[in-house]
Amino acid sequence: MENGSVLQEVKLLNDPQLNPRRCSQVITMLLYMLNQGEAFSKIGKLGLLLLWHFVHFVVSIWYFAVGIAYMLESYLVASGAFKEYKTHDIAKLQYLAIVIESGEAYETSKVITLLKWLAAIGVKHICLYDTEGVLKKSKETILENSNATFWEGLDKRSSLLDQKLMTIEFASFSDGKEAVAKAANLLFVNHLKLGGDLMAPIFTERNITDALRAIGCKGPDPDLLLVYGPARCHLGFPAWRMRYTEIVHMGTLKSMKFGSLVKAIHKYTMVHQNYGR
Amino acid sequence: MDGNRRYAKKQNLKEGVGHNVGFSALMSLLQYCYELGVQYVTVYAFSIDNFKRRPEEVESLMDLMQEKIDKLIEEESIVDRYGIRICFIGNLKLLKDSVREAAERAMRATAKNSKSVLSVCIAYTSTDEITHAVQESCREKLDAIEQADSHNQEEGNNLLINLVDIEKKMYMVAAPDPDIIIRTSGETRLSNFLLWQSACSHLYSPSALWPDLGFWHLVWAVLNFQRDHWFFEKIKKQI
């Protein structure tokens, strides 16, 4: 007797047209199952599933309440109600990365608004990242409307602090793992050229950094990475650049707020890192 | 597993004692994980950056690790109870001989266990892992070319190293990419831990110090992961 099919039959007991003889057969089978203790495990599983849904419902209520609290806090921060958020050492934030979920990256107007807010706060150098390269495709529109220039990399004479205009770098998933594969090929070819086919190659982290720069991945390691998306996840931002980057989840781009941005940047300027010591 | 020293300071304990308490916290948390049905657990025990600490502290940490590794493979420890295979992940050549030998002993002793896997990252950083993988994939390509030459075969000019070749040489190849990464003590950075493998991972930063991390933190991490599971599956398909 198949337990699943018995339980299917039980559902049909609701049918007013049901044959009484069939009804008593189903009830007999159900009693047999109850006797064997198997129905309880099914009912038990159903009970656990309901409990799981209930727990998640409570968690959703919690996040709804937290969302309202964050919204209020953000309005207060934006209106200057908190003295501690009025000043911060913005020079500490030399390079900021923004990770946007690709679905939301199509909202170019929201991205431009975000960049204008960052300019108002005093952020100079930004890397915009999304997995699928949607932001790369809207590069011209974004640069035009946010009065910024394209990040070309630094030359030896200047530092990040010297730059006057806001610069924006555009990155996508292919600048991460695939870039490392290209860098590996460059290192391999160079090793062969140096007559190294008789020796096993020995590479250092410096070699990888230099190879990545040579193939065009010149962006520095961001100090802070803000994630705009449903979950706290860096979505494949180039691994090589994220060693000590602070990662903060800002919620979805749809719900972005100026006050939350100010708070996140202010909190970053208060962080102290040991770098392993 | 960040926060052992701060915990010792907070509780007015001697500095080294914080790490001992941290180890007990690790054992409890491993038990909860394996009871919950988590098959792969990876812990960041010692970073290459941590070698920059005072020599006495590094020495005492090495001694503690050796003592605990030997204890783990004793009879009726947690390893036996949950059938855990232990892997030590990192540049083990940087460790002193006695610690490296203890690690190799533990890996041999648990090689046949198959119910779950504990990866202990020791003398590890993500950038070192990536560098090592690039180096090894280049060596493998070099060997392949030499073999093709010696058999007078046309290699087909296949001098390209693919992403797949590099990923096969990562230290963490034995475990799938993590679903959840927990960084304690309220720090929001990954500090060179699993940077390559965490593209689709839920990052959780509880403010609790490592020795204070308990069952309910784990439950909260899992509940949050479940809430966003649909999103993580979507991202995995995109990448």
Short mmCIF file of C-alpha atoms in Angstrom, two decimals:
data_model
loop_
_atom_site.label_atom_id
_atom_site.label_comp_id
_atom_site.label_asym_id
_atom_site.label_seq_id
_atom_site.Cartn_x
_atom_site.Cartn_y
_atom_site.Cartn_z
CA MET A 1 0.00 0.00 0.00
CA GLU A 2 1.44 3.32 -1.08
CA ASN A 3 1.21 5.92 1.74
CA GLY A 4 1.19 8.83 -0.69
CA SER A 5 -1.76 7.46 -2.63
CA VAL A 6 -3.73 6.82 0.60
CA LEU A 7 -3.24 10.45 1.67
CA GLN A 8 -4.35 11.56 -1.82
CA GLU A 9 -7.51 9.53 -1.37
CA VAL A 10 -8.06 11.11 2.08
CA LYS A 11 -8.21 14.53 0.39
CA LEU A 12 -11.04 13.27 -1.84
CA LEU A 13 -13.17 12.54 1.28
CA ASN A 14 -14.31 16.19 1.00
CA ASP A 15 -16.20 15.30 -2.17
CA PRO A 16 -19.97 15.08 -1.35
CA GLN A 17 -20.45 12.76 -4.36
CA LEU A 18 -18.07 10.18 -2.90
CA ASN A 19 -19.13 6.55 -2.96
CA PRO A 20 -19.78 5.35 0.68
CA ARG A 21 -18.09 2.00 -0.07
CA ARG A 22 -14.94 3.79 -1.34
CA CYS A 23 -15.10 6.08 1.72
CA SER A 24 -15.04 3.16 4.16
CA GLN A 25 -12.15 1.57 2.20
CA VAL A 26 -10.10 4.78 2.52
CA ILE A 27 -10.88 5.08 6.24
CA THR A 28 -9.80 1.44 6.77
CA MET A 29 -6.50 2.12 4.99
CA LEU A 30 -5.99 5.28 7.07
CA LEU A 31 -6.61 3.38 10.31
CA TYR A 32 -4.08 0.79 9.18
CA MET A 33 -1.53 3.52 8.55
CA LEU A 34 -2.22 5.15 11.92
CA ASN A 35 -1.70 1.79 13.54
CA GLN A 36 1.63 1.46 11.76
CA GLY A 37 2.57 4.95 13.06
CA GLU A 38 3.30 6.19 9.53
CA ALA A 39 0.55 8.77 9.26
CA PHE A 40 1.87 10.46 12.39
CA SER A 41 5.23 11.03 10.74
CA LYS A 42 3.42 12.69 7.80
CA ILE A 43 1.27 14.78 10.16
CA GLY A 44 4.39 15.52 12.21
CA LYS A 45 6.18 16.74 9.07
CA LEU A 46 3.20 18.91 8.15
CA GLY A 47 3.23 20.36 11.67
CA LEU A 48 6.95 21.13 11.43
CA LEU A 49 6.44 22.79 8.04
CA LEU A 50 3.71 25.00 9.51
CA LEU A 51 5.98 25.88 12.44
CA TRP A 52 8.80 26.76 10.01
CA HIS A 53 6.50 29.06 8.03
CA PHE A 54 5.33 30.66 11.29
CA VAL A 55 8.93 31.30 12.44
CA HIS A 56 9.72 32.93 9.08
CA PHE A 57 6.56 35.01 9.35
CA VAL A 58 7.75 36.30 12.76
CA VAL A 59 11.20 37.07 11.27
CA SER A 60 9.50 39.03 8.45
CA ILE A 61 7.54 41.06 11.03
CA TRP A 62 10.81 41.78 12.84
CA TYR A 63 12.45 43.01 9.61
CA PHE A 64 9.40 45.13 8.81
CA ALA A 65 9.74 46.85 12.22
CA VAL A 66 13.51 47.22 11.77
CA GLY A 67 12.91 48.72 8.31
CA ILE A 68 10.64 51.40 9.77
CA ALA A 69 13.21 52.19 12.47
CA TYR A 70 15.98 52.52 9.85
CA MET A 71 13.76 54.77 7.73
CA LEU A 72 13.13 57.11 10.68
CA GLU A 73 16.81 57.10 11.63
CA SER A 74 17.77 57.89 8.04
CA TYR A 75 15.45 60.94 7.93
CA LEU A 76 16.89 62.17 11.21
CA VAL A 77 20.48 61.72 10.01
CA ALA A 78 19.68 63.48 6.70
CA SER A 79 18.11 66.41 8.56
CA GLY A 80 21.22 66.82 10.73
CA ALA A 81 19.58 65.80 14.00
CA PHE A 82 22.59 63.68 15.05
CA LYS A 83 25.66 65.82 15.74
CA GLU A 84 28.13 62.95 15.32
CA TYR A 85 27.16 62.45 11.65
CA LYS A 86 27.73 66.10 10.72
CA THR A 87 31.50 65.81 10.38
CA HIS A 88 33.71 62.93 9.43
CA ASP A 89 37.18 62.48 8.08
CA ILE A 90 36.24 61.78 4.44
CA ALA A 91 39.92 61.66 3.46
CA LYS A 92 40.03 58.27 5.20
CA LEU A 93 37.72 56.89 2.50
CA GLN A 94 40.02 56.94 -0.50
CA TYR A 95 38.22 54.44 -2.72
CA LEU A 96 34.60 53.36 -2.49
CA ALA A 97 33.02 50.39 -4.28
CA ILE A 98 29.29 50.11 -4.91
CA VAL A 99 27.90 46.68 -5.74
CA ILE A 100 24.42 46.75 -7.29
CA GLU A 101 22.29 43.72 -8.02
CA SER A 102 22.09 43.44 -11.83
CA GLY A 103 18.28 43.62 -11.97
CA GLU A 104 18.35 46.96 -10.18
CA ALA A 105 21.38 48.22 -12.14
CA TYR A 106 19.01 49.02 -15.04
CA GLU A 107 17.61 51.89 -12.88
CA THR A 108 20.18 54.36 -14.26
CA SER A 109 18.42 57.39 -12.77
CA LYS A 110 18.70 55.89 -9.27
CA VAL A 111 22.39 55.14 -9.83
CA ILE A 112 22.94 58.77 -10.91
CA THR A 113 21.11 60.04 -7.81
CA LEU A 114 23.32 57.82 -5.62
CA LEU A 115 26.45 59.24 -7.29
CA LYS A 116 25.21 62.80 -6.70
CA TRP A 117 24.69 62.00 -3.02
CA LEU A 118 28.23 60.59 -2.83
CA ALA A 119 29.61 63.72 -4.48
CA ALA A 120 27.76 65.85 -1.90
CA ILE A 121 29.34 63.82 0.92
CA GLY A 122 32.77 64.34 -0.64
CA VAL A 123 33.59 60.89 -2.02
CA LYS A 124 36.01 61.23 -4.94
CA HIS A 125 36.72 57.77 -6.32
CA ILE A 126 34.11 55.13 -6.93
CA CYS A 127 33.99 51.69 -8.50
CA LEU A 128 30.54 50.69 -9.74
CA TYR A 129 30.09 46.92 -9.98
CA ASP A 130 27.29 44.61 -11.03
CA THR A 131 27.58 40.93 -11.97
CA GLU A 132 26.32 41.07 -15.52
CA GLY A 133 27.96 44.32 -16.70
CA VAL A 134 24.71 46.32 -16.97
CA LEU A 135 26.42 49.40 -15.48
CA LYS A 136 29.25 49.12 -18.01
CA LYS A 137 26.66 49.38 -20.81
CA SER A 138 25.17 52.56 -19.28
CA LYS A 139 28.64 54.06 -18.74
CA GLU A 140 28.21 57.11 -20.99
CA THR A 141 24.83 58.09 -19.54
CA ILE A 142 26.08 57.73 -15.98
CA LEU A 143 29.29 59.73 -16.53
CA GLU A 144 27.48 62.51 -18.41
CA ASN A 145 24.81 62.99 -15.77
CA SER A 146 27.00 62.76 -12.70
CA ASN A 147 29.73 65.19 -13.81
CA ALA A 148 32.45 62.62 -13.33
CA THR A 149 35.26 61.19 -15.41
CA PHE A 150 36.16 57.65 -16.28
CA TRP A 151 38.78 56.07 -14.04
CA GLU A 152 41.93 55.56 -16.11
CA GLY A 153 44.18 54.35 -13.33
CA LEU A 154 46.85 56.33 -11.49
CA ASP A 155 50.20 57.27 -12.88
CA LYS A 156 53.26 57.18 -10.64
CA ARG A 157 53.25 60.90 -9.96
CA SER A 158 49.76 61.32 -8.56
CA SER A 159 47.93 59.82 -5.65
CA LEU A 160 44.21 59.37 -5.10
CA LEU A 161 44.06 62.53 -3.00
CA ASP A 162 45.41 64.69 -5.84
CA GLN A 163 42.45 64.05 -8.17
CA LYS A 164 39.96 66.95 -8.36
CA LEU A 165 37.01 65.50 -10.29
CA MET A 166 35.06 62.46 -9.18
CA THR A 167 36.26 59.37 -11.05
CA ILE A 168 34.19 56.26 -11.70
CA GLU A 169 35.47 52.80 -12.55
CA PHE A 170 33.05 50.23 -14.01
CA ALA A 171 33.52 46.56 -13.21
CA SER A 172 31.66 43.27 -13.66
CA PHE A 173 32.11 39.57 -12.87
CA SER A 174 34.54 39.12 -15.78
CA ASP A 175 36.99 41.46 -13.99
CA GLY A 176 37.26 38.92 -11.16
CA LYS A 177 37.95 35.25 -11.78
CA GLU A 178 38.34 35.53 -15.56
CA ALA A 179 40.82 38.38 -15.14
CA VAL A 180 42.92 36.15 -12.86
CA ALA A 181 42.91 33.47 -15.58
CA LYS A 182 44.12 36.05 -18.14
CA ALA A 183 46.80 37.21 -15.68
CA ALA A 184 47.87 33.57 -15.24
CA ASN A 185 48.25 33.23 -19.01
CA LEU A 186 50.31 36.41 -19.18
CA LEU A 187 52.61 35.17 -16.40
CA PHE A 188 52.93 31.78 -18.10
CA VAL A 189 53.81 33.28 -21.49
CA ASN A 190 56.36 35.64 -19.88
CA HIS A 191 57.88 32.70 -17.99
CA LEU A 192 58.34 30.79 -21.27
CA LYS A 193 59.82 33.87 -22.99
CA LEU A 194 62.43 34.20 -20.26
CA GLY A 195 63.59 30.70 -21.16
CA GLY A 196 61.87 29.31 -18.09
CA ASP A 197 60.62 26.13 -19.73
CA LEU A 198 63.33 24.22 -17.89
CA MET A 199 62.39 25.62 -14.48
CA ALA A 200 59.19 25.36 -12.51
CA PRO A 201 57.59 28.82 -12.23
CA ILE A 202 57.50 30.51 -8.83
CA PHE A 203 55.04 33.39 -8.55
CA THR A 204 54.47 35.84 -5.73
CA GLU A 205 51.39 37.94 -4.92
CA ARG A 206 53.27 40.92 -6.36
CA ASN A 207 53.55 39.07 -9.70
CA ILE A 208 49.78 38.52 -9.78
CA THR A 209 49.07 42.18 -8.92
CA ASP A 210 51.42 43.37 -11.68
CA ALA A 211 49.93 40.93 -14.21
CA LEU A 212 46.39 42.10 -13.37
CA ARG A 213 47.47 45.71 -13.91
CA ALA A 214 49.09 44.79 -17.22
CA ILE A 215 45.81 43.32 -18.53
CA GLY A 216 43.85 46.43 -17.55
CA CYS A 217 42.62 45.68 -14.02
CA LYS A 218 44.22 48.76 -12.50
CA GLY A 219 41.70 49.65 -9.79
CA PRO A 220 43.02 49.87 -6.21
CA ASP A 221 41.56 47.89 -3.31
CA PRO A 222 38.40 49.68 -2.12
CA ASP A 223 38.31 50.75 1.53
CA LEU A 224 34.53 50.31 1.74
CA LEU A 225 32.08 48.27 -0.33
CA LEU A 226 28.37 49.15 -0.20
CA VAL A 227 26.01 46.41 -1.39
CA TYR A 228 22.65 47.47 -2.88
CA GLY A 229 20.56 44.33 -3.25
CA PRO A 230 18.22 42.03 -1.35
CA ALA A 231 20.97 40.16 0.53
CA ARG A 232 24.35 40.83 2.13
CA CYS A 233 26.55 39.25 -0.51
CA HIS A 234 29.37 40.79 -2.57
CA LEU A 235 28.08 39.18 -5.81
CA GLY A 236 31.53 38.25 -7.12
CA PHE A 237 33.36 41.58 -6.77
CA PRO A 238 36.98 40.91 -7.85
CA ALA A 239 38.41 38.77 -5.07
CA TRP A 240 41.97 40.06 -5.41
CA ARG A 241 40.86 43.57 -4.40
CA MET A 242 38.75 42.76 -1.36
CA ARG A 243 41.27 41.61 1.26
CA TYR A 244 40.53 44.22 3.93
CA THR A 245 37.50 45.93 2.41
CA GLU A 246 34.67 46.70 4.84
CA ILE A 247 31.43 45.29 3.37
CA VAL A 248 28.14 46.97 4.31
CA HIS A 249 24.67 45.95 3.13
CA MET A 250 22.48 48.96 2.31
CA GLY A 251 19.24 47.22 1.28
CA THR A 252 17.80 47.42 -2.22
CA LEU A 253 18.56 50.32 -4.58
CA LYS A 254 14.80 50.99 -4.69
CA SER A 255 14.83 51.79 -0.96
CA MET A 256 18.13 53.73 -0.89
CA LYS A 257 18.29 56.68 1.52
CA PHE A 258 20.73 59.56 1.90
CA GLY A 259 20.78 59.27 5.69
CA SER A 260 21.76 55.56 5.56
CA LEU A 261 24.59 56.42 3.17
CA VAL A 262 25.92 59.12 5.52
CA LYS A 263 25.72 56.72 8.47
CA ALA A 264 27.54 53.91 6.61
CA ILE A 265 30.38 56.20 5.53
CA HIS A 266 30.64 57.76 8.98
CA LYS A 267 30.83 54.30 10.61
CA TYR A 268 33.59 53.35 8.19
CA THR A 269 35.69 56.36 9.21
CA MET A 270 35.49 55.14 12.83
CA VAL A 271 36.76 51.61 12.08
CA HIS A 272 40.20 50.50 13.25
CA GLN A 273 41.95 47.56 11.60
CA ASN A 274 44.81 45.44 12.99
CA TYR A 275 45.58 43.74 9.65
CA GLY A 276 46.14 40.47 11.47
CA ARG A 277 48.41 41.76 14.24
CA MET B 1 36.92 33.16 14.63
CA ASP B 2 37.70 36.73 15.64
CA GLY B 3 37.63 38.12 19.18
CA ASN B 4 39.50 35.72 21.45
CA ARG B 5 41.93 38.36 22.72
CA ARG B 6 39.17 40.91 23.24
CA TYR B 7 37.15 38.27 25.12
CA ALA B 8 40.09 37.56 27.46
CA LYS B 9 40.47 41.31 28.11
CA LYS B 10 36.74 41.72 28.74
CA GLN B 11 36.66 38.81 31.21
CA ASN B 12 39.96 39.83 32.85
CA LEU B 13 41.65 36.60 31.82
CA LYS B 14 45.25 36.03 30.77
CA GLU B 15 45.63 36.66 27.02
CA GLY B 16 46.24 33.05 25.97
CA VAL B 17 43.16 31.81 27.85
CA GLY B 18 40.89 33.57 25.34
CA HIS B 19 42.10 31.20 22.62
CA ASN B 20 41.34 28.15 24.80
CA VAL B 21 37.79 29.40 25.37
CA GLY B 22 37.59 30.04 21.64
CA PHE B 23 38.47 26.40 20.96
CA SER B 24 35.64 25.23 23.26
CA ALA B 25 33.27 27.55 21.43
CA LEU B 26 34.43 25.98 18.16
CA MET B 27 33.68 22.45 19.42
CA SER B 28 30.15 23.44 20.52
CA LEU B 29 29.43 25.22 17.28
CA LEU B 30 30.71 22.28 15.21
CA GLN B 31 28.36 20.02 17.14
CA TYR B 32 25.39 22.29 16.39
CA CYS B 33 26.36 22.47 12.72
CA TYR B 34 26.69 18.73 12.26
CA GLU B 35 23.46 18.09 14.21
CA LEU B 36 21.69 20.58 11.93
CA GLY B 37 22.90 18.54 8.97
CA VAL B 38 25.57 20.92 7.69
CA GLN B 39 28.07 18.75 5.82
CA TYR B 40 30.96 21.15 5.18
CA VAL B 41 32.30 23.53 7.80
CA THR B 42 35.37 25.70 7.18
CA VAL B 43 37.09 27.66 9.96
CA TYR B 44 39.74 30.38 9.76
CA ALA B 45 42.16 29.36 12.50
CA PHE B 46 45.35 31.24 11.61
CA SER B 47 46.05 33.73 8.85
CA ILE B 48 49.43 34.32 7.19
CA ASP B 49 48.98 37.91 8.44
CA ASN B 50 48.88 36.59 12.02
CA PHE B 51 52.59 35.69 11.75
CA LYS B 52 53.16 39.46 12.17
CA ARG B 53 52.07 39.18 15.83
CA ARG B 54 54.58 39.10 18.68
CA PRO B 55 56.75 35.94 18.41
CA GLU B 56 55.69 34.75 21.90
CA GLU B 57 52.02 34.99 20.92
CA VAL B 58 52.60 33.16 17.62
CA GLU B 59 54.57 30.44 19.46
CA SER B 60 51.84 29.92 22.06
CA LEU B 61 49.17 29.81 19.33
CA MET B 62 51.19 27.17 17.46
CA ASP B 63 51.53 25.10 20.65
CA LEU B 64 47.81 25.41 21.35
CA MET B 65 46.93 24.33 17.80
CA GLN B 66 49.22 21.31 17.99
CA GLU B 67 47.70 20.27 21.32
CA LYS B 68 44.14 20.64 20.04
CA ILE B 69 44.82 18.87 16.73
CA ASP B 70 46.17 15.83 18.60
CA LYS B 71 43.18 15.92 20.96
CA LEU B 72 40.74 15.98 18.03
CA ILE B 73 41.90 12.63 16.67
CA GLU B 74 41.63 10.85 20.01
CA GLU B 75 39.01 8.16 20.47
CA GLU B 76 35.41 9.29 21.07
CA SER B 77 36.08 12.89 20.23
CA ILE B 78 33.67 14.89 18.10
CA VAL B 79 35.53 13.65 15.00
CA ASP B 80 34.55 10.04 15.70
CA ARG B 81 30.99 10.89 16.71
CA TYR B 82 30.16 12.72 13.48
CA GLY B 83 32.48 10.91 11.07
CA ILE B 84 34.39 14.10 10.29
CA ARG B 85 37.17 14.17 7.72
CA ILE B 86 39.63 16.93 8.65
CA CYS B 87 41.48 18.90 5.96
CA PHE B 88 44.12 21.51 6.74
CA ILE B 89 43.98 24.27 4.17
CA GLY B 90 46.78 26.74 3.61
CA ASN B 91 50.49 27.09 3.02
CA LEU B 92 51.47 24.39 5.52
CA LYS B 93 55.18 24.84 4.70
CA LEU B 94 55.04 28.10 6.72
CA LEU B 95 54.19 26.18 9.90
CA LYS B 96 56.80 24.80 12.25
CA ASP B 97 57.52 21.08 11.72
CA SER B 98 55.72 19.75 14.79
CA VAL B 99 52.48 21.53 13.92
CA ARG B 100 52.65 20.51 10.28
CA GLU B 101 53.29 16.87 11.29
CA ALA B 102 50.33 16.96 13.70
CA ALA B 103 48.15 18.32 10.90
CA GLU B 104 49.30 15.60 8.50
CA ARG B 105 48.65 12.96 11.17
CA ALA B 106 45.11 14.25 11.67
CA MET B 107 44.43 14.26 7.92
CA ARG B 108 45.70 10.67 7.59
CA ALA B 109 43.74 9.48 10.64
CA THR B 110 40.45 10.92 9.38
CA ALA B 111 40.90 10.30 5.65
CA LYS B 112 38.37 7.46 5.63
CA ASN B 113 35.59 9.45 7.36
CA SER B 114 32.89 10.45 4.95
CA LYS B 115 29.88 11.87 6.79
CA SER B 116 31.11 15.46 7.01
CA VAL B 117 34.17 17.62 6.38
CA LEU B 118 35.96 20.13 8.60
CA SER B 119 38.38 22.38 6.70
CA VAL B 120 40.76 24.22 9.02
CA CYS B 121 42.40 27.21 7.35
CA ILE B 122 45.83 27.56 8.88
CA ALA B 123 48.69 29.70 7.44
CA TYR B 124 46.04 30.72 4.90
CA THR B 125 45.06 33.80 3.00
CA SER B 126 42.86 33.94 -0.09
CA THR B 127 45.48 35.83 -2.09
CA ASP B 128 48.10 33.19 -1.22
CA GLU B 129 45.62 30.49 -2.27
CA ILE B 130 45.01 32.21 -5.63
CA THR B 131 48.76 32.75 -6.19
CA HIS B 132 49.44 29.09 -5.41
CA ALA B 133 46.66 27.95 -7.75
CA VAL B 134 47.99 30.12 -10.60
CA GLN B 135 51.51 28.80 -10.01
CA GLU B 136 50.42 25.16 -9.92
CA SER B 137 48.25 25.48 -13.02
CA CYS B 138 51.23 27.01 -14.87
CA ARG B 139 53.44 24.10 -13.73
CA GLU B 140 50.82 21.61 -14.87
CA LYS B 141 50.60 23.33 -18.29
CA LEU B 142 54.41 23.27 -18.56
CA ASP B 143 54.47 19.54 -17.80
CA ALA B 144 51.72 18.90 -20.35
CA ILE B 145 53.69 20.76 -23.03
CA GLU B 146 56.90 18.86 -22.18
CA GLN B 147 55.09 15.54 -22.38
CA ALA B 148 53.53 16.46 -25.72
CA ASP B 149 57.00 17.45 -27.00
CA SER B 150 58.63 14.23 -25.83
CA HIS B 151 55.97 12.16 -27.58
CA ASN B 152 56.37 14.32 -30.67
CA GLN B 153 52.70 15.20 -30.47
CA GLU B 154 51.12 18.37 -31.72
CA GLU B 155 49.98 20.08 -28.56
CA GLY B 156 47.49 21.94 -30.73
CA ASN B 157 48.99 25.21 -29.49
CA ASN B 158 46.87 24.82 -26.38
CA LEU B 159 48.96 27.18 -24.30
CA LEU B 160 45.87 28.67 -22.64
CA ILE B 161 45.28 28.22 -18.93
CA ASN B 162 41.54 28.10 -18.30
CA LEU B 163 39.64 29.20 -15.22
CA VAL B 164 38.78 25.54 -14.62
CA ASP B 165 42.51 24.68 -14.46
CA ILE B 166 43.08 27.33 -11.78
CA GLU B 167 40.01 26.32 -9.74
CA LYS B 168 41.21 22.69 -9.66
CA LYS B 169 44.40 23.85 -7.91
CA MET B 170 42.71 25.94 -5.18
CA TYR B 171 43.27 24.65 -1.64
CA MET B 172 39.49 24.67 -1.10
CA VAL B 173 38.70 22.48 -4.12
CA ALA B 174 37.47 19.62 -1.90
CA ALA B 175 34.55 21.65 -0.51
CA PRO B 176 31.73 23.42 -2.37
CA ASP B 177 31.43 27.23 -2.13
CA PRO B 178 30.05 28.20 1.29
CA ASP B 179 26.38 29.16 1.67
CA ILE B 180 27.00 31.28 4.78
CA ILE B 181 30.17 33.03 6.04
CA ILE B 182 30.13 34.19 9.66
CA ARG B 183 32.66 36.85 10.76
CA THR B 184 32.43 37.55 14.50
CA SER B 185 33.12 40.62 16.64
CA GLY B 186 31.02 42.92 14.49
CA GLU B 187 33.76 43.29 11.87
CA THR B 188 32.36 43.62 8.37
CA ARG B 189 35.43 42.64 6.35
CA LEU B 190 36.49 39.18 5.17
CA SER B 191 40.19 39.72 6.02
CA ASN B 192 41.46 37.65 3.11
CA PHE B 193 39.21 34.65 3.87
CA LEU B 194 37.50 32.72 1.04
CA LEU B 195 37.36 35.81 -1.20
CA TRP B 196 37.31 33.57 -4.33
CA GLN B 197 34.60 31.23 -3.03
CA SER B 198 32.20 33.75 -1.48
CA ALA B 199 30.55 35.29 -4.57
CA CYS B 200 27.16 33.75 -3.68
CA SER B 201 27.60 33.49 0.09
CA HIS B 202 25.39 35.12 2.69
CA LEU B 203 27.75 37.26 4.82
CA TYR B 204 26.76 37.48 8.47
CA SER B 205 28.59 39.73 10.96
CA PRO B 206 27.25 39.27 14.49
CA SER B 207 28.64 41.68 17.06
CA ALA B 208 29.36 38.78 19.46
CA LEU B 209 33.01 37.93 20.05
CA TRP B 210 33.96 34.43 18.86
CA PRO B 211 33.88 32.74 22.31
CA ASP B 212 30.38 34.21 22.85
CA LEU B 213 28.99 32.83 19.59
CA GLY B 214 26.28 30.27 20.32
CA PHE B 215 23.42 28.20 19.00
CA TRP B 216 20.98 31.08 18.53
CA HIS B 217 23.48 33.03 16.40
CA LEU B 218 23.73 29.98 14.15
CA VAL B 219 19.93 29.69 13.99
CA TRP B 220 19.63 33.38 13.08
CA ALA B 221 22.27 32.97 10.33
CA VAL B 222 20.42 29.97 8.89
CA LEU B 223 17.01 31.71 9.03
CA ASN B 224 18.42 34.73 7.19
CA PHE B 225 20.03 32.48 4.60
CA GLN B 226 16.69 30.70 4.08
CA ARG B 227 14.89 34.04 3.61
CA ASP B 228 17.23 35.00 0.77
CA HIS B 229 17.76 31.51 -0.64
CA TRP B 230 15.80 32.38 -3.82
CA PHE B 231 18.21 35.28 -4.46
CA PHE B 232 21.34 33.17 -3.95
CA GLU B 233 20.02 30.55 -6.39
CA LYS B 234 19.34 33.34 -8.92
CA ILE B 235 22.89 34.70 -8.55
CA LYS B 236 24.43 31.24 -8.94
CA LYS B 237 22.67 30.87 -12.29
CA GLN B 238 23.94 34.30 -13.44
CA ILE B 239 27.56 33.59 -12.60
#
